[in-house]
Short mmCIF file of C-alpha atoms in Angstrom, two decimals:
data_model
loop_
_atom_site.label_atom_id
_atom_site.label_comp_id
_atom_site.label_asym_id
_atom_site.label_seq_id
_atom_site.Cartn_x
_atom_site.Cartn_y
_atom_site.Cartn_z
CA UNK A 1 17.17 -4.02 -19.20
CA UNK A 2 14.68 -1.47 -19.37
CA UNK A 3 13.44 -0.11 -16.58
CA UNK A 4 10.65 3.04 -15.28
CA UNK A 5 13.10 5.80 -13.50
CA UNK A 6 12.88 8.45 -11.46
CA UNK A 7 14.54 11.54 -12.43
CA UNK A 8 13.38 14.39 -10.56
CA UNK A 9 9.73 15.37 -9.17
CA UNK A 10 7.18 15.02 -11.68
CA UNK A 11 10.06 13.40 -14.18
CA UNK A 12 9.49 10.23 -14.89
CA UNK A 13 11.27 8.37 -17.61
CA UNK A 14 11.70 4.52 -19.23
CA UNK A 15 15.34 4.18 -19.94
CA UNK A 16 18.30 0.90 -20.11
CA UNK A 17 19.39 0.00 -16.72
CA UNK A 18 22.23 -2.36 -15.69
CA UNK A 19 20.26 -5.67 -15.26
CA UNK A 20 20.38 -6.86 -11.86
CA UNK A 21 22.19 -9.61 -10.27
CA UNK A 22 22.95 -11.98 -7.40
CA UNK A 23 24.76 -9.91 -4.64
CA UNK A 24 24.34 -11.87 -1.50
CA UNK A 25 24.12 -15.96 -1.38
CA UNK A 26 20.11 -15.80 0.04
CA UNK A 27 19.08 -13.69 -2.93
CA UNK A 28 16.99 -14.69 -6.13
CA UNK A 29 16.31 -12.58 -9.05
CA UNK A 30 13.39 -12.12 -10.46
CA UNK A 31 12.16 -11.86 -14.31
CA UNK A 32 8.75 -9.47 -13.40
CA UNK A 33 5.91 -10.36 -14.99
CA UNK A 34 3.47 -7.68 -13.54
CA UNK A 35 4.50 -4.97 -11.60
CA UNK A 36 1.48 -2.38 -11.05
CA UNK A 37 1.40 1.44 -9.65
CA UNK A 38 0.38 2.36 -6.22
CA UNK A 39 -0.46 6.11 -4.34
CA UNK A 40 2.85 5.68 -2.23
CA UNK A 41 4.68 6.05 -5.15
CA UNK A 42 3.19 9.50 -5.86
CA UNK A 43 4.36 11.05 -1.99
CA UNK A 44 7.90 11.08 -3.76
CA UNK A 45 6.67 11.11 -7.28
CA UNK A 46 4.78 14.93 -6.30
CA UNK A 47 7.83 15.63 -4.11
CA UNK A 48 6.81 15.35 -0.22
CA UNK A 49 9.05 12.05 0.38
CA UNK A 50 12.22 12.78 0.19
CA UNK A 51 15.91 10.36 -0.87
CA UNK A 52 14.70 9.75 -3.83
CA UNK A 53 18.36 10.12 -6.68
CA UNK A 54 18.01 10.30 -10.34
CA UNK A 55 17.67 7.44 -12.20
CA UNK A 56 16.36 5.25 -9.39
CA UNK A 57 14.22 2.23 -10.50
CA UNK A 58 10.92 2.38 -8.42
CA UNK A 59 7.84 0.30 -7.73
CA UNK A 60 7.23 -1.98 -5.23
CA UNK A 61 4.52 -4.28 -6.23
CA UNK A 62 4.96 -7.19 -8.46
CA UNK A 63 4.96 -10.81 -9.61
CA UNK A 64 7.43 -12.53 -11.52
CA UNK A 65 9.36 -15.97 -12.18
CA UNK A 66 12.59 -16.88 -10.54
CA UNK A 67 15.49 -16.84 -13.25
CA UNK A 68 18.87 -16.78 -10.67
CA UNK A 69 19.06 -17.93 -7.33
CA UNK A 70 22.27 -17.69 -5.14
CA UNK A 71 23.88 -20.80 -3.40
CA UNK A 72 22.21 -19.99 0.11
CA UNK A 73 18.94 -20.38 -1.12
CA UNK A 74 17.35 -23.80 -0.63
CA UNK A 75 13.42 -23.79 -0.86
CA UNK A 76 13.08 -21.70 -4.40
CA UNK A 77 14.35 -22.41 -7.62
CA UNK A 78 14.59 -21.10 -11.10
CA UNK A 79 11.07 -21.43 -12.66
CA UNK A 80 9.17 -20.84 -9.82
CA UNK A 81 6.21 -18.51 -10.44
CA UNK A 82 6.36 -16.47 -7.08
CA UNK A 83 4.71 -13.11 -5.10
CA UNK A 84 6.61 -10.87 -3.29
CA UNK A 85 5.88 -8.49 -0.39
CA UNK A 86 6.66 -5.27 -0.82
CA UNK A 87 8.88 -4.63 2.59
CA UNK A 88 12.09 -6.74 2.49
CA UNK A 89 12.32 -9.06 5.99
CA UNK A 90 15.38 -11.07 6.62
CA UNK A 91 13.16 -14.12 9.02
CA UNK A 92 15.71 -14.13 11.63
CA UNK A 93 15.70 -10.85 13.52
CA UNK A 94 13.57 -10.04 16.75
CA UNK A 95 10.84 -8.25 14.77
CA UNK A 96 10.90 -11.00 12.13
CA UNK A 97 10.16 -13.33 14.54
CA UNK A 98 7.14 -11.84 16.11
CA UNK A 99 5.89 -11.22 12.51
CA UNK A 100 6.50 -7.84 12.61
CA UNK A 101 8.13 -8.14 9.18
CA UNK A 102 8.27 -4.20 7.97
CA UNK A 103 10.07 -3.30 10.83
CA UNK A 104 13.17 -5.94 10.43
CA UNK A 105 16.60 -4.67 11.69
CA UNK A 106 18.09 -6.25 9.01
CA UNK A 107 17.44 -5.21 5.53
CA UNK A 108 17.61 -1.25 5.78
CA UNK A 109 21.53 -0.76 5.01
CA UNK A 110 20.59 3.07 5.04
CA UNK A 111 19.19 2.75 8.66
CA UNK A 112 20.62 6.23 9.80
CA UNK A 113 19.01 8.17 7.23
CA UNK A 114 15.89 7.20 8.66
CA UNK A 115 16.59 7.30 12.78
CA UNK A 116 16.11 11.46 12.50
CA UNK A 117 12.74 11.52 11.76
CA UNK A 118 11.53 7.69 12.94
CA UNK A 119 13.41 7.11 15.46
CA UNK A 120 13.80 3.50 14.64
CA UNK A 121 14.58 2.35 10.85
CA UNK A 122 11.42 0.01 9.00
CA UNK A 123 12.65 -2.67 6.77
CA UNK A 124 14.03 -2.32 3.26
CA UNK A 125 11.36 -1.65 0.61
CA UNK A 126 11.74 -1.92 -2.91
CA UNK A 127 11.96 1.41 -4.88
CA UNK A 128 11.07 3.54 -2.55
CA UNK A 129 13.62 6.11 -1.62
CA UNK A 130 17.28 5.69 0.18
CA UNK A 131 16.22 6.04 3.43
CA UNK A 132 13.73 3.15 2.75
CA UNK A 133 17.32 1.27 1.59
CA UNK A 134 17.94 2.53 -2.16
CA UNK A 135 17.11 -1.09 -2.97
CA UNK A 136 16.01 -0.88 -6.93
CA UNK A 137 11.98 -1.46 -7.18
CA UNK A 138 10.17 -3.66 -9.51
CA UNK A 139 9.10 -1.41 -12.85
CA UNK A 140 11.90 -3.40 -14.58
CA UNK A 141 12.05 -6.68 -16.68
CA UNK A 142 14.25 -8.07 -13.64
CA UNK A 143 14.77 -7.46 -10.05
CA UNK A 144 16.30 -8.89 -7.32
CA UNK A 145 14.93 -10.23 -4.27
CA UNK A 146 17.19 -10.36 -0.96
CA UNK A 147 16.41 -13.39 1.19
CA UNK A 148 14.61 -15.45 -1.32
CA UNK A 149 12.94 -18.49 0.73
CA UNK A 150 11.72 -15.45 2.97
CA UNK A 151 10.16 -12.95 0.72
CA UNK A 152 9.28 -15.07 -2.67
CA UNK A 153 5.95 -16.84 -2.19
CA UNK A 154 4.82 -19.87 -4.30
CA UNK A 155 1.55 -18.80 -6.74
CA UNK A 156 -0.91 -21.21 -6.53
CA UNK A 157 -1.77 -23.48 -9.50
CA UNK A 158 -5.28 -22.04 -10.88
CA UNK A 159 -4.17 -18.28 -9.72
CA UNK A 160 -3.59 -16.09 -12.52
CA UNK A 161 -0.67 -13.56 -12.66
CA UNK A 162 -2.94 -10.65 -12.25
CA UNK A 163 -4.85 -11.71 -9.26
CA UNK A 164 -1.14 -12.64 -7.44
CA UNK A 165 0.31 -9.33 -8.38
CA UNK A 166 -2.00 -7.47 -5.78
CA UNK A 167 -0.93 -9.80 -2.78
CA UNK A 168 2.50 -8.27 -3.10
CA UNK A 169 0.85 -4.92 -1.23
CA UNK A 170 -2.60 -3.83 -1.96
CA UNK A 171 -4.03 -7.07 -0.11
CA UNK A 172 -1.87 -7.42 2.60
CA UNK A 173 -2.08 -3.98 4.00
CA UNK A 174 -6.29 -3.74 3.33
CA UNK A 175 -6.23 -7.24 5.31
CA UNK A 176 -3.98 -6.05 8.14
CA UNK A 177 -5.98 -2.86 8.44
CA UNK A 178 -9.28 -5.04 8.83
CA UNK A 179 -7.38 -7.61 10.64
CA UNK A 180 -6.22 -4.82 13.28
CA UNK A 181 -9.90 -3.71 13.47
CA UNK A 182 -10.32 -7.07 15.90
CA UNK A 183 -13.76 -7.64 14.29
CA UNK A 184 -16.67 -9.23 15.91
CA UNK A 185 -19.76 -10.45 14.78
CA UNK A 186 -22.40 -7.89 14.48
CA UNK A 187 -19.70 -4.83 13.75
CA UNK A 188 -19.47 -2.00 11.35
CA UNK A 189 -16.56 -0.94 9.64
CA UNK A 190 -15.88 2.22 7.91
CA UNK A 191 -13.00 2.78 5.37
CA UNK A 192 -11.84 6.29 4.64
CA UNK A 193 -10.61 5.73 0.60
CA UNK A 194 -11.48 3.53 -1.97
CA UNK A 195 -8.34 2.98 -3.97
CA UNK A 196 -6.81 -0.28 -4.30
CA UNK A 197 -5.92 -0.73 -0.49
CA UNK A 198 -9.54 1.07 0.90
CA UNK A 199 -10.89 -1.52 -1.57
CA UNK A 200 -9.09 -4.63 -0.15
CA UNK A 201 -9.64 -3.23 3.84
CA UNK A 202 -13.42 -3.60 2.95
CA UNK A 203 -13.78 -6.69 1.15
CA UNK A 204 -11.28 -8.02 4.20
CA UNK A 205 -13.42 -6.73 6.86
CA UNK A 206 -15.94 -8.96 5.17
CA UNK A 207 -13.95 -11.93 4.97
CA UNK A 208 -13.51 -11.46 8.68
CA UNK A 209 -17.45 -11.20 9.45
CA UNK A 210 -18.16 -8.02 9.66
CA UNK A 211 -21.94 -7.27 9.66
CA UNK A 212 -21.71 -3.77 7.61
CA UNK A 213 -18.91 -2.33 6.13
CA UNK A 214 -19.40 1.36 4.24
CA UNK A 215 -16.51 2.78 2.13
CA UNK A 216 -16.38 6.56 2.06
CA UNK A 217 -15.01 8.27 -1.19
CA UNK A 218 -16.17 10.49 -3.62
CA UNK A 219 -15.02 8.76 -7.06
CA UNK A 220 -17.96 7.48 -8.31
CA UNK A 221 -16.22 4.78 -10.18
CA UNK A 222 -14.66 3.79 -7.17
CA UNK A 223 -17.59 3.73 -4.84
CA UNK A 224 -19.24 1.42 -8.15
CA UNK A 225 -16.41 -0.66 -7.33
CA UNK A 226 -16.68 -0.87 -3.65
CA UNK A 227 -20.53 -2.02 -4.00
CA UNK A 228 -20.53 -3.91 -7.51
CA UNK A 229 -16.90 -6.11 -6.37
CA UNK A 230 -17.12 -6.37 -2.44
CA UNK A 231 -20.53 -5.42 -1.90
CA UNK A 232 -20.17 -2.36 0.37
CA UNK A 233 -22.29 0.34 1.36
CA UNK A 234 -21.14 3.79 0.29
CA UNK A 235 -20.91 7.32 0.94
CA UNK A 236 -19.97 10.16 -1.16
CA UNK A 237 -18.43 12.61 1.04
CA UNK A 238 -18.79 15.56 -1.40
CA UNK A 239 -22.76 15.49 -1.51
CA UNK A 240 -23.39 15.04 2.69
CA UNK A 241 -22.88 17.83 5.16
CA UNK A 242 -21.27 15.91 7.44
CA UNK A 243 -19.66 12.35 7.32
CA UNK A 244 -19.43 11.78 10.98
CA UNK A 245 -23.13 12.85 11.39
CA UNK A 246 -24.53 10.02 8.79
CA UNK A 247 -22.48 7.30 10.14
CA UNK A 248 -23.30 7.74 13.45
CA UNK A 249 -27.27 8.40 12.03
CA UNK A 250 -26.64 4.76 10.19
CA UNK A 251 -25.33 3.01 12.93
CA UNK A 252 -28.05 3.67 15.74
CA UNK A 253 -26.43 7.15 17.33
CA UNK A 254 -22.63 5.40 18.27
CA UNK A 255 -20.94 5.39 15.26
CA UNK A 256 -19.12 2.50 13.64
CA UNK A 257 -17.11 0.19 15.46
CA UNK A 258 -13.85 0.56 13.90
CA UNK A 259 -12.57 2.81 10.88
CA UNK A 260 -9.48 1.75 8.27
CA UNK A 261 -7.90 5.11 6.89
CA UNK A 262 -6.97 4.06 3.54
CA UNK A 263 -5.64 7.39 2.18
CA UNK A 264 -2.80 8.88 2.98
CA UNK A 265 -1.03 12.17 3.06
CA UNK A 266 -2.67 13.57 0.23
CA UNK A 267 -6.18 13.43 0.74
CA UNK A 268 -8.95 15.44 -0.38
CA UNK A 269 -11.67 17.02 1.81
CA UNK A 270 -14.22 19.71 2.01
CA UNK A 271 -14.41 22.79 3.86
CA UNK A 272 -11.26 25.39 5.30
CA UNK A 273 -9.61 22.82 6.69
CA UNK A 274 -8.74 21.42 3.87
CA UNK A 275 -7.97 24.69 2.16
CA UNK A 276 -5.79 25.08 4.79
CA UNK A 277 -4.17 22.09 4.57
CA UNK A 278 -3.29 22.27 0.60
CA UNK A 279 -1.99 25.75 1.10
CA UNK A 280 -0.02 24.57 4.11
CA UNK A 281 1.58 21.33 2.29
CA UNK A 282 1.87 23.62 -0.96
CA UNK A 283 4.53 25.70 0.81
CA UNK A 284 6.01 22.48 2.74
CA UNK A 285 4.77 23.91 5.88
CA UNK A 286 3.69 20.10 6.86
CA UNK A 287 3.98 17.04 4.54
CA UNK A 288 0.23 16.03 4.71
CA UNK A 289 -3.22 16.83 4.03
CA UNK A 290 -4.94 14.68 6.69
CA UNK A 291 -8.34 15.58 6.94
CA UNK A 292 -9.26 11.47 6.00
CA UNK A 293 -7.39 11.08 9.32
CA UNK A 294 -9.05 13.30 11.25
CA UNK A 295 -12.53 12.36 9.81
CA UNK A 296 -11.55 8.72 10.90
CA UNK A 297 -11.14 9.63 14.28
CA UNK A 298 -14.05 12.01 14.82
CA UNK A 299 -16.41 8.96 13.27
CA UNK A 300 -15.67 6.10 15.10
CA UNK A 301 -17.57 4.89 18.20
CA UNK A 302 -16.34 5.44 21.51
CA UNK A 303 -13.76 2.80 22.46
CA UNK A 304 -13.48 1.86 18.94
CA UNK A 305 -9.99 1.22 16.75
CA UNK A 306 -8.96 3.31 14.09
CA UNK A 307 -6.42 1.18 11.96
CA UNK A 308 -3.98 3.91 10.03
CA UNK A 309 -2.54 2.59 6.86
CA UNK A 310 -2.40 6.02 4.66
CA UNK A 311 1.25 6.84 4.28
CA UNK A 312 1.89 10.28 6.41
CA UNK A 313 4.69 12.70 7.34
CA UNK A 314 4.24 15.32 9.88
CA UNK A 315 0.40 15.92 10.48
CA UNK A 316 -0.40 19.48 12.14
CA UNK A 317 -4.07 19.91 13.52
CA UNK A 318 -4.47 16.10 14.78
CA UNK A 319 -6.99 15.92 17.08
CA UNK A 320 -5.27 14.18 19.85
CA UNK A 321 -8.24 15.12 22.55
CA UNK A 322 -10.38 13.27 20.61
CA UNK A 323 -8.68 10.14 20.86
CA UNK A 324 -8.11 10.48 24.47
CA UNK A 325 -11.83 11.01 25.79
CA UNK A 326 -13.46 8.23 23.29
CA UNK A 327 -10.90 6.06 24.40
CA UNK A 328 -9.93 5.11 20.88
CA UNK A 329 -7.20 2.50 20.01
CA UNK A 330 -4.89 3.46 17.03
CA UNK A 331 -3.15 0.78 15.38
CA UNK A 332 -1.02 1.35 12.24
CA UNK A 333 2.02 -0.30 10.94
CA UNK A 334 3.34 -0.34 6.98
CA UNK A 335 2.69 -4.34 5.75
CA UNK A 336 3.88 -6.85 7.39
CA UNK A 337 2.96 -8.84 4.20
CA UNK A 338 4.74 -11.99 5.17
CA UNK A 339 2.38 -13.00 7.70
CA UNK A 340 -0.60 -12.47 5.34
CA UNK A 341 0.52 -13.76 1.85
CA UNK A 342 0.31 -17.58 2.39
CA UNK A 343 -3.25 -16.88 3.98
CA UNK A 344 -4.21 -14.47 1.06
CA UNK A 345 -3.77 -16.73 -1.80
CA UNK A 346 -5.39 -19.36 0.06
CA UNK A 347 -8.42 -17.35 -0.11
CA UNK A 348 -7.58 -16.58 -4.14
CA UNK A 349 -7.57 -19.95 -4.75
CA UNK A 350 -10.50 -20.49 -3.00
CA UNK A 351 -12.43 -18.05 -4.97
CA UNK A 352 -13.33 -16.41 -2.06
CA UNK A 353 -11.34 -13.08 -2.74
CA UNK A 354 -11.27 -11.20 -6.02
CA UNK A 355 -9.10 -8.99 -6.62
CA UNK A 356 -8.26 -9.14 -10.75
CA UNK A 357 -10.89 -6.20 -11.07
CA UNK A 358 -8.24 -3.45 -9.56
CA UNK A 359 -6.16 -3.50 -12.68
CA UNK A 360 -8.50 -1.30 -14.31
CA UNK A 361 -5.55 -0.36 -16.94
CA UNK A 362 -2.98 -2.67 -18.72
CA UNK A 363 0.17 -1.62 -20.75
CA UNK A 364 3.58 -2.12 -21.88
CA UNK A 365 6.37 -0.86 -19.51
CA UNK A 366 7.25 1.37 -22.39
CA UNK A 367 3.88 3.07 -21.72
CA UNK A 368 4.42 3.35 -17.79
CA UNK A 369 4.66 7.18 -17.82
CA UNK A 370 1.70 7.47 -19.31
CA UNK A 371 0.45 5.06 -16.92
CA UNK A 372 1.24 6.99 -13.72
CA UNK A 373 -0.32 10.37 -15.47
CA UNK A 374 -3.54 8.43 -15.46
CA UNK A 375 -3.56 6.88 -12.52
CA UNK A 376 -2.52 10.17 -10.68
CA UNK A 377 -4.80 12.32 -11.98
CA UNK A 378 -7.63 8.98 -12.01
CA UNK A 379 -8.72 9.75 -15.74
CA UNK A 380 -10.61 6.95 -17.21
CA UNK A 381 -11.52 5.21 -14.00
CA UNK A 382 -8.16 4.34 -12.85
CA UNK A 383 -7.91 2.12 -9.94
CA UNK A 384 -4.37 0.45 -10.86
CA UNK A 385 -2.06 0.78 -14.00
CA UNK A 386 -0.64 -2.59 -14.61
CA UNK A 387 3.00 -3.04 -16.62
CA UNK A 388 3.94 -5.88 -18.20
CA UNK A 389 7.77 -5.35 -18.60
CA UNK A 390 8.81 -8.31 -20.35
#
């Protein structure tokens, strides 16, 4: 089959791959229909995540139809048209069964490579580096899915490919960002970022009834986005003197009530800081340039949450005082996309969340280097390359 590889930092090449196949009796394999780039990918891509080996398979997000199941598997078949989270969750373990699906014990077989640096191993994740489990990702014309009842969810009749494609990541981890803001009627909501997942935290934080929600950026094809598709207020962070000071001038002197970081370890900011910061992850002093994080936490409200979903290393300069005396609550996790998918395509079927209007660019797999050039340096108005492999 062919397949999008990685073959060193910044080399990126679509070459024949064995095709996968059933290797455990749970699993399914999948022919992808749609498998679409995200900003995770370019931590390893750009060479500050490392366990990546050449000619690894990557990507993580995708839709596809079942084409192979093995003989453990009992509630999908062949020809189902199916979603799939990107973290890999077994349904039995302790974590499983409190929902806490990206942190199952069970589907990281490289678990060690992880505990120096977490601690505790997350789940298996598709493409994403051997310490993430080496498991081949989804920029292929097949892939295979461990535990398929678990992990392969049902599209909807009336739901297009496209708009199921996003549920594998972008829309699960926006919703679980807005859904650990523990909204109330009347709040404000910040997000920090305005790609695909800053995108889907806002219209979520909608959804869940917040009053106001304002996306920061300073793309002004994304901030169109962010009013024009979820009708957010927006901020350009490169023409105000101070972030912080507006939002708390917009929201009556305290500031919003919670703020989704939505960015990750390579943000961009103003000011020495952030020269600091480049120079600093440059040289591989730290992994991260985190001044979205730190603008999070200066902005919110006193006793407010912060929900983390940017993708970070080892942050230097975190303002940990901060958090103490405002009494914020930080709550971050990777997706536990299981627990939101079912809900999440509900809603798409309902019409009452779009989300088609992220793939702003559509191409053969063939094309997918190309692909990740634009949508890492965001010519053209690139929110999301989408590839159709097959």
């Amino acid at each position: 089959m062919r397949a999008l590889v990685w073959n060193g930092v910044n080399d990126l090449a679509v070459e024949t791959v064995p095709d996968p196949h059933v290797v455990n009796p749970r699993d399914v394999v999948l022919q992808v229909s749609l498998t679409t780039t995200c900003g995770s990918d370019l931590h390893f891509i750009d060479g500050y995540l490392p366990g990546m080996r050449r000619g690894d398979v990557f990507g993580h997000e995708f839709t596809g139809t079942i084409v192979e199941v093995g003989p453990d598997v009992h509630d999908r078949k062949v020809g189902d048209r199916v979603v799939v989270p990107s973290f890999i969750a077994c349904g039995n373990c302790w974590y499983c069964d409190r929902q806490l699906y990206s942190l199952c014990d069970t589907t990281n077989p490289n678990a060690a490579a992880q505990q120096p640096l977490l601690g505790y191993p997350s789940a298996g994740i598709y493409g994403y580096t051997h310490p993430f489990g080496g498991y081949a990702g989804s920029h292929a014309q097949f892939v295979r899915v461990p535990f398929g009842d678990v992990n392969c969810f049902p599209v909807p009749e009336g739901v297009d490919d496209l708009s199921a494609l996003f549920v594998s990541d972008a829309v699960p981890t926006g919703f679980m960002g807005a859904d650990f803001c523990d909204i109330s009627p009347g709040d404000t909501v910040a997000v920090f970022g305005a790609g695909a997942v800053g995108l889907m935290a806002a219209a979520s934080a909608k959804l869940l009834g917040a009053e106001r929600v304002i996306v920061v950026d300073r793309l002004p094809e994304r901030l169109a986005a962010a009013r024009e598709h979820v009708g957010a207020e927006t901020v350009d962070y490169s023409e105000v003197d101070s972030v912080q000071e507006l939002l708390r001038e917009t929201t009556g002197g305290r500031g919003p009530d919670a703020v989704v970081e939505a960015v990750g370890m390579e943000g961009h900011g103003t000011g020495l800081q952030n020269v600091v910061d480049r120079a600093k992850q440059a040289v591989r002093v730290e992994t991260d340039r985190a001044t979205p994080l730190r603008e999070a936490v200066l902005a919110c409200r006193k006793g407010g949450v912060v929900a983390l979903l940017g993708v970070y290393g080892l942050t230097d300069s975190f303002p940990t005082g901060v958090v103490l005396n405002k009494g914020l609550t930080i709550r971050a996790a990777q997706q536990h996309g299981q627990r939101y998918v079912p809900r999440l395509l509900h809603h798409l079927a309902e019409g009452e969340l779009q989300t088609s209007f992220l793939a702003t660019h559509r191409m053969p797999l063939e094309d997918a280097v190309e692909g990740y050039r634009i949508f890492k340096e965001k010519e053209d108005g690139c929110l999301r390359a989408v590839f159709s492999p097959s």
